[in-house]
Coordinates of C-alpha atoms and ligand atoms in Angstrom, one line a residue:
M221 CA -3.5 35.9 1.0
I222 CA -6.8 34.5 -0.4
D223 CA -8.9 37.0 -2.2
I224 CA -12.2 35.1 -1.5
K225 CA -14.4 37.4 -3.7
K226 CA -12.2 37.0 -6.7
I227 CA -11.9 33.1 -6.1
R228 CA -15.6 32.6 -5.7
A229 CA -16.3 34.4 -8.9
D230 CA -14.1 31.8 -10.7
F231 CA -16.7 29.0 -9.6
P232 CA -20.0 29.3 -11.6
I233 CA -21.7 26.6 -9.6
L234 CA -21.2 28.6 -6.3
S235 CA -23.7 31.3 -7.3
Q236 CA -26.5 28.8 -7.7
K237 CA -29.5 28.6 -5.5
I238 CA -30.5 25.1 -4.1
N239 CA -34.0 24.6 -3.0
G240 CA -34.4 28.4 -3.2
K241 CA -31.4 29.0 -0.8
Q242 CA -27.9 30.1 -1.5
L243 CA -25.8 27.0 -2.0
V244 CA -23.3 26.4 0.7
Y245 CA -21.1 23.6 -0.6
L246 CA -19.3 21.7 2.3
D247 CA -18.7 18.3 0.6
N248 CA -15.3 19.2 -0.7
A249 CA -13.8 16.0 0.6
A250 CA -16.1 14.0 -1.7
T251 CA -15.3 16.1 -4.8
N252 CA -14.6 19.8 -5.0
Q253 CA -16.1 22.2 -7.5
K254 CA -14.4 23.4 -10.9
P255 CA -13.2 26.9 -11.8
Q256 CA -14.3 28.2 -15.2
V257 CA -10.8 27.7 -16.5
V258 CA -11.1 24.0 -16.1
I259 CA -14.6 23.9 -17.6
D260 CA -13.4 26.1 -20.6
S261 CA -10.4 23.7 -21.1
I262 CA -12.7 20.7 -21.7
V263 CA -15.0 22.6 -24.0
N264 CA -11.9 24.0 -25.9
Y265 CA -10.5 20.5 -26.4
Y266 CA -13.8 19.1 -27.9
S267 CA -14.5 22.1 -30.0
T268 CA -11.1 22.8 -31.4
F269 CA -8.6 19.8 -31.3
N270 CA -10.4 16.6 -30.2
S271 CA -8.4 13.8 -31.8
N272 CA -6.7 10.5 -30.6
I273 CA -3.3 10.7 -29.2
H274 CA 0.1 9.0 -29.9
R275 CA -1.3 7.8 -33.3
G276 CA -2.1 10.2 -36.0
V277 CA 0.4 12.1 -38.1
H278 CA -2.2 14.7 -38.7
T279 CA -2.1 18.1 -37.0
L280 CA -4.9 17.7 -34.6
S281 CA -3.6 14.4 -33.4
Q282 CA -0.2 16.0 -32.7
K283 CA -1.8 18.9 -30.9
A284 CA -3.8 16.7 -28.8
T285 CA -0.7 14.5 -28.1
N286 CA 1.3 17.5 -27.2
A287 CA -1.3 18.9 -24.8
Y288 CA -1.7 15.4 -23.1
E289 CA 2.1 15.1 -22.6
E290 CA 2.5 18.6 -21.4
A291 CA -0.1 17.9 -18.7
R292 CA 2.0 14.9 -17.6
I293 CA 5.1 17.0 -17.3
K294 CA 3.1 19.7 -15.3
L295 CA 2.0 16.9 -12.9
Q296 CA 5.5 15.6 -12.7
K297 CA 6.8 19.0 -11.8
H298 CA 3.9 19.6 -9.4
F299 CA 4.3 16.4 -7.5
N300 CA 8.2 16.6 -8.0
A301 CA 8.7 13.1 -9.5
K302 CA 12.2 12.5 -10.9
K303 CA 11.0 11.4 -14.3
S304 CA 7.9 12.0 -16.4
Y305 CA 7.5 8.4 -17.2
E306 CA 7.0 7.7 -13.4
I307 CA 3.7 9.5 -13.8
I308 CA 1.0 7.1 -15.1
L309 CA -2.3 8.8 -16.1
T310 CA -5.2 6.7 -14.8
A311 CA -8.9 6.9 -14.1
G312 CA -8.3 8.0 -10.6
T313 CA -7.2 6.8 -7.1
T314 CA -9.2 3.6 -7.1
H315 CA -7.9 2.6 -10.5
S316 CA -4.3 3.5 -9.5
I317 CA -4.4 1.4 -6.4
N318 CA -5.8 -1.5 -8.3
I319 CA -3.0 -1.3 -10.8
V320 CA -0.5 -1.9 -8.0
A321 CA -2.5 -4.4 -6.0
T322 CA -3.1 -6.6 -9.1
G323 CA 0.6 -6.2 -10.2
F324 CA 1.7 -7.5 -6.9
S325 CA -0.1 -10.8 -7.3
S326 CA 2.9 -12.1 -9.0
L327 CA 5.3 -10.6 -6.6
L328 CA 4.0 -12.0 -3.3
K329 CA 3.9 -15.4 -1.8
K330 CA 2.0 -17.2 0.9
G331 CA 2.8 -15.9 4.3
D332 CA 4.1 -12.5 3.1
E333 CA 2.5 -9.7 5.1
I334 CA 1.2 -6.4 4.0
I335 CA 0.0 -3.6 6.4
V336 CA -2.8 -1.0 6.1
S337 CA -4.0 1.5 8.6
A338 CA -7.4 1.6 10.4
L339 CA -8.0 5.0 8.9
E340 CA -8.2 3.8 5.1
H341 CA -10.9 4.6 2.6
H342 CA -12.4 1.3 1.2
S343 CA -10.5 1.9 -2.0
N344 CA -7.3 1.3 0.1
I345 CA -8.6 -1.8 1.8
V346 CA -10.6 -3.9 -0.5
P347 CA -8.0 -4.2 -3.3
W348 CA -5.4 -5.5 -0.8
Q349 CA -7.9 -7.9 0.7
M350 CA -8.4 -9.3 -2.9
L351 CA -4.6 -9.5 -3.3
C352 CA -4.2 -11.5 -0.1
E353 CA -6.9 -13.9 -1.3
R354 CA -5.0 -14.5 -4.6
T355 CA -1.6 -14.9 -2.9
G356 CA -2.1 -16.1 0.6
A357 CA -0.5 -13.1 1.9
I358 CA -1.7 -11.7 5.3
L359 CA -3.3 -8.2 5.9
K360 CA -2.3 -6.5 9.1
V361 CA -3.8 -3.3 10.4
I362 CA -2.2 -0.3 12.3
P363 CA -4.7 0.5 14.9
M364 CA -6.1 4.0 15.6
N365 CA -6.9 5.8 18.9
L366 CA -9.9 7.7 20.0
E367 CA -8.5 11.0 18.7
G368 CA -8.5 9.4 15.3
E369 CA -4.6 9.0 15.0
L370 CA -2.6 6.0 14.2
V371 CA -0.9 4.3 17.0
M372 CA 2.7 4.3 15.9
S373 CA 4.1 2.1 18.6
E374 CA 1.8 -0.6 17.3
Y375 CA 3.0 0.0 13.7
D376 CA 6.5 -0.7 15.1
K377 CA 5.5 -4.1 16.4
L378 CA 3.7 -5.0 13.1
L379 CA 6.9 -4.4 11.0
S380 CA 9.0 -7.6 10.4
D381 CA 11.1 -9.3 7.7
K382 CA 7.8 -10.8 6.5
T383 CA 6.4 -7.3 5.7
K384 CA 6.5 -6.7 2.0
L385 CA 4.1 -3.7 1.6
V386 CA 2.7 -0.9 3.7
F387 CA -0.3 1.3 2.5
V388 CA -1.6 4.4 4.2
N389 CA -3.4 7.5 3.3
H390 CA -1.7 10.9 4.0
V391 CA -5.0 12.2 5.2
S392 CA -8.1 10.4 6.3
N393 CA -11.2 11.3 4.3
A394 CA -13.5 10.5 7.1
L395 CA -11.8 12.4 10.0
G396 CA -9.2 14.7 8.3
T397 CA -6.3 13.3 10.4
I398 CA -2.9 14.1 8.8
N399 CA -0.8 10.8 9.3
P400 CA 3.0 10.9 9.8
I401 CA 3.8 9.4 6.5
K402 CA 7.4 10.3 6.4
K403 CA 7.9 8.4 9.5
I404 CA 5.8 5.6 8.2
I405 CA 7.7 5.3 4.9
D406 CA 11.2 5.5 6.7
K407 CA 10.4 2.7 9.1
A408 CA 9.1 0.5 6.3
H409 CA 12.1 1.1 4.2
N410 CA 14.4 0.2 7.2
I411 CA 13.1 -3.4 6.9
G412 CA 13.0 -3.5 3.1
A413 CA 9.1 -3.0 2.6
A414 CA 7.6 -0.9 -0.1
V415 CA 5.1 1.9 0.6
L416 CA 2.1 3.2 -1.3
I417 CA 0.7 6.6 -0.2
D418 CA -3.0 7.4 -0.9
G419 CA -2.7 11.1 -1.4
A420 CA -6.4 11.6 -2.6
Q421 CA -7.4 13.6 0.4
S422 CA -4.1 15.4 1.2
C423 CA -3.1 16.8 -2.1
P424 CA -5.8 19.4 -2.4
H425 CA -4.3 21.0 0.8
I426 CA -0.6 19.9 1.0
K427 CA 1.7 19.9 -2.0
P428 CA 3.6 16.7 -1.8
D429 CA 7.4 16.4 -2.8
L430 CA 7.6 12.8 -4.0
Q431 CA 11.5 12.8 -4.1
E432 CA 11.7 13.9 -0.5
L433 CA 8.9 11.7 0.6
D434 CA 10.6 8.8 -1.0
A435 CA 7.3 6.8 -1.3
D436 CA 7.5 3.9 -3.8
F437 CA 4.0 4.6 -5.0
Y438 CA 1.7 7.6 -4.6
V439 CA -1.8 7.8 -6.0
A440 CA -4.4 10.8 -6.4
S441 CA -7.6 11.8 -8.1
A442 CA -8.0 15.1 -10.2
H443 CA -11.6 15.7 -9.0
K444 CA -10.5 16.6 -5.6
L445 CA -8.1 19.0 -6.9
C446 CA -10.6 21.1 -9.0
G447 CA -10.0 19.0 -12.0
P448 CA -12.5 16.6 -13.7
T449 CA -13.8 13.2 -12.5
G450 CA -12.4 10.0 -13.9
V451 CA -8.8 11.1 -14.0
G452 CA -5.9 10.6 -11.7
I453 CA -2.3 9.5 -11.3
L454 CA -0.3 6.7 -10.2
Y455 CA 3.3 7.6 -9.4
G456 CA 5.8 4.7 -9.1
K457 CA 9.5 4.7 -8.7
A458 CA 11.0 3.8 -12.0
A459 CA 12.4 0.4 -10.7
W460 CA 9.0 -0.6 -9.3
L461 CA 7.3 0.3 -12.6
N462 CA 9.6 -1.9 -14.5
K463 CA 9.0 -4.8 -12.2
L464 CA 5.3 -4.6 -12.1
P465 CA 3.3 -6.4 -14.9
P466 CA 0.9 -4.4 -16.8
Y467 CA -2.8 -4.2 -15.5
Q468 CA -4.7 -4.2 -18.7
G469 CA -3.8 -5.4 -22.2
G470 CA -4.8 -3.6 -25.3
G471 CA -3.8 -0.8 -27.7
E472 CA -1.1 1.7 -26.7
M473 CA 0.6 -0.5 -24.3
I474 CA 2.7 -2.7 -26.6
K475 CA 5.9 -2.8 -28.3
K476 CA 5.2 -5.6 -30.8
V477 CA 2.2 -7.9 -31.1
T478 CA 2.2 -11.3 -32.8
F479 CA -0.1 -14.2 -32.0
E480 CA 2.9 -16.0 -30.6
K481 CA 4.2 -13.4 -28.3
T482 CA 3.6 -9.6 -27.4
T483 CA 6.2 -7.4 -25.8
Y484 CA 5.0 -4.5 -23.8
A485 CA 5.8 -0.9 -24.2
D486 CA 7.9 0.9 -21.4
S487 CA 6.3 3.0 -18.7
P488 CA 4.1 5.1 -18.8
H489 CA 2.5 3.5 -21.8
K490 CA 2.6 0.0 -20.4
F491 CA 0.1 1.0 -18.0
E492 CA -2.1 3.2 -20.2
A493 CA -3.8 0.7 -22.4
G494 CA -6.6 2.1 -24.7
T495 CA -7.7 5.7 -25.4
P496 CA -7.4 7.6 -22.2
N497 CA -9.5 10.5 -21.0
I498 CA -7.6 13.0 -23.0
A499 CA -9.7 16.1 -22.3
G500 CA -9.7 15.2 -18.6
V501 CA -5.9 14.9 -18.4
I502 CA -5.4 18.2 -20.1
A503 CA -8.0 19.8 -17.7
F504 CA -6.1 18.2 -14.8
G505 CA -3.1 20.2 -15.8
V506 CA -5.1 23.4 -16.0
A507 CA -6.6 22.7 -12.5
I508 CA -3.1 22.2 -11.1
D509 CA -2.0 25.6 -12.6
Y510 CA -5.1 27.2 -11.2
M511 CA -4.3 25.9 -7.7
N512 CA -0.6 26.8 -7.8
A513 CA -1.5 30.3 -8.7
I514 CA -3.5 30.6 -5.6
G515 CA -0.7 28.9 -3.8
F516 CA -0.9 25.8 -1.6
D517 CA 0.6 27.7 1.4
N518 CA -2.2 30.3 1.1
I519 CA -4.8 27.6 0.7
A520 CA -3.6 25.6 3.8
S521 CA -3.4 28.6 6.1
Y522 CA -6.9 29.9 5.1
E523 CA -8.4 26.4 5.5
D524 CA -6.9 26.2 8.9
E525 CA -8.5 29.5 9.9
L526 CA -11.9 28.1 8.6
L527 CA -11.3 24.8 10.6
Q528 CA -10.5 26.7 13.9
Y529 CA -13.5 28.9 13.4
A530 CA -15.9 26.2 12.5
T531 CA -14.8 23.9 15.3
K532 CA -15.3 26.5 17.9
K533 CA -18.7 27.6 16.5
L534 CA -20.0 23.9 16.1
L535 CA -19.0 23.0 19.6
Q536 CA -21.3 25.6 20.9
I537 CA -24.2 23.3 19.9
E538 CA -25.2 21.3 22.8
G539 CA -24.9 17.5 22.3
L540 CA -22.6 18.0 19.3
K541 CA -19.6 15.6 19.3
I542 CA -16.7 15.8 17.0
Y543 CA -15.0 12.6 15.8
G544 CA -11.3 13.0 14.9
T545 CA -9.6 15.6 17.1
S546 CA -6.0 15.1 16.1
Q547 CA -3.9 18.2 16.4
H548 CA -2.8 17.6 12.8
K549 CA -5.9 17.6 10.6
T550 CA -7.1 19.2 7.5
A551 CA -10.5 21.1 7.4
V552 CA -12.7 18.3 7.8
I553 CA -15.2 18.0 10.8
S554 CA -17.1 14.8 11.2
F555 CA -19.8 15.0 13.9
N556 CA -23.1 13.8 15.3
I557 CA -25.6 15.6 17.5
N558 CA -26.9 13.6 20.2
E559 CA -28.3 10.3 19.0
I560 CA -29.9 11.9 16.0
H561 CA -29.3 9.9 12.8
P562 CA -26.9 11.7 10.5
F563 CA -29.1 11.2 7.5
D564 CA -32.0 13.0 9.1
I565 CA -29.9 16.1 9.8
G566 CA -28.4 16.0 6.3
T567 CA -31.8 15.8 4.8
I568 CA -33.2 18.9 6.7
I569 CA -30.1 21.1 6.1
D570 CA -30.1 20.2 2.4
K571 CA -33.5 21.9 2.3
L572 CA -31.6 25.0 3.6
G573 CA -29.1 24.9 0.7
I574 CA -26.3 23.2 2.8
A575 CA -24.5 20.3 1.1
V576 CA -22.7 17.9 3.6
R577 CA -21.9 14.3 3.4
T578 CA -23.7 11.9 5.7
G579 CA -22.9 8.2 6.3
H580 CA -19.8 6.1 6.6
H581 CA -17.7 8.0 4.0
C582 CA -16.3 4.7 2.5
A583 CA -14.6 4.0 5.9
Q584 CA -16.9 1.6 7.7
P585 CA -14.2 0.3 9.9
I586 CA -13.7 3.9 11.5
M587 CA -17.4 4.0 12.1
D588 CA -17.4 0.6 13.8
F589 CA -14.4 1.7 15.9
Y590 CA -16.6 4.6 17.3
N591 CA -19.7 2.3 17.3
I592 CA -21.7 4.7 15.3
P593 CA -23.7 4.2 12.0
G594 CA -22.0 7.2 10.5
T595 CA -21.4 10.9 10.9
I596 CA -22.1 14.3 9.3
R597 CA -19.1 15.5 7.5
A598 CA -18.5 19.1 6.7
S599 CA -15.4 19.6 4.7
F600 CA -14.0 23.0 3.8
T601 CA -11.8 24.3 1.1
F602 CA -10.3 27.6 -0.1
Y603 CA -13.5 29.0 -1.6
N604 CA -15.6 28.6 1.5
T605 CA -16.3 31.6 3.9
F606 CA -16.8 32.3 7.6
E607 CA -20.4 33.3 6.6
E608 CA -21.0 29.8 5.2
I609 CA -20.0 28.4 8.6
D610 CA -22.6 30.5 10.4
L611 CA -25.2 29.4 7.9
L612 CA -24.2 25.8 8.8
Y613 CA -24.4 26.5 12.4
N614 CA -27.9 28.1 12.0
A615 CA -29.1 25.3 10.0
L616 CA -27.9 22.7 12.4
I617 CA -29.7 24.5 15.3
K618 CA -32.9 24.5 13.2
A619 CA -32.5 20.8 12.5
K620 CA -31.8 19.9 16.1
T621 CA -35.0 21.8 17.1
M622 CA -37.0 19.9 14.6
L623 CA -35.7 16.5 15.5
C624 CA -35.4 16.6 19.3
Ligands
LIG55 C1 -11.7 10.0 -2.6 C2 -10.8 9.0 -1.9 C3 -10.3 7.9 -2.6 C4 -11.1 7.4 -3.9 O1 -10.8 8.3 -4.9 P1 -11.6 7.9 -6.3 O2 -11.4 9.2 -7.0 O3 -13.1 7.7 -5.9 O4 -10.9 6.8 -6.9 C5 -9.5 7.0 -2.0 N1 -8.9 7.4 -0.8 C6 -9.1 8.6 -0.2 C7 -8.4 8.8 1.0 C8 -10.1 9.4 -0.8 O5 -10.3 10.5 -0.1

């Protein structure tokens, strides 16, 4: 059960007024808000044990190193990776994807094929296009249907002995569709291709089990999981991490450096050059603890109630059309009202205290598919309420009256 009063009291930002109105924060798919324990963890780090890690023999450095490595183990356990060195701490999903895409430059050859889906975030499209430019590999796309689901029969046709890699997100950030990733992974493995799962949008709602999923790579950002910005993970199976070359050179990632030759450290350090976001990583661990204490099953079932309620309510507005109507979706509603530009509605309801995202949501190919410039996206999480959905509804009616 979700104790909504108690939960909301954990988030100082939620009691704010915006433009003189109570804040209704419905942009959780872009980034969600931080509970006080996460904010305190950052303050506590800088006020009591700020120090560089893995280097000093002094007490503070050891304390910081321990806290940083404990966070890695927390993340390992949460995502159920086999080994802690399979969890690389990065600056976020985009950074994680670029580590893999750049690493594969030396592993692909001309004519190899890589597959992405039509439902991807730009950060899971552009790095692969750049990889194709460098290597001469060819990018193929699993198409989507009008409901916003991937067409799996077309995926089957794309797979061949030329396929080396497959990249899909677990949940589409623009539409909320939950993709059948286990099937996608198993089919790719049958023909010997590796799979990267972009979990940025799913892991705030669905706790993944990486060993059961059997993905070769999995990436996510802390800031969509109640953690700070600029932190994330790259999970890779040990065998792949050994094969991939390092992404950046620098301190912390070496075994031995001479001017003739440098040998690299083992994973995870091989991929963690330079001083990392120490406070951010520690706070990421605190955020994971916070969410686990609420419970991902509780979160998912409460969010599903919010989704059902909001869908019914919004569809009462004449001319409102929802994009992404898959049976399997997270609490994201992407919509337009008649031909009104999403930006105009977003601007008016912001004056009423309501924060939604408008635009292409870093997924322009999806907007092109529907032949629209963008959508209004309301994305709900476990601290949102049914009353907030009513406030959204009222604000949309007001905006519609003003603009029609
Ligand atoms: C947010 C998001 C990203 C990008 O994450 P960053 O934290 O901005 O690097 C990538 N993919 C999906 C599906 C997302 O929702």
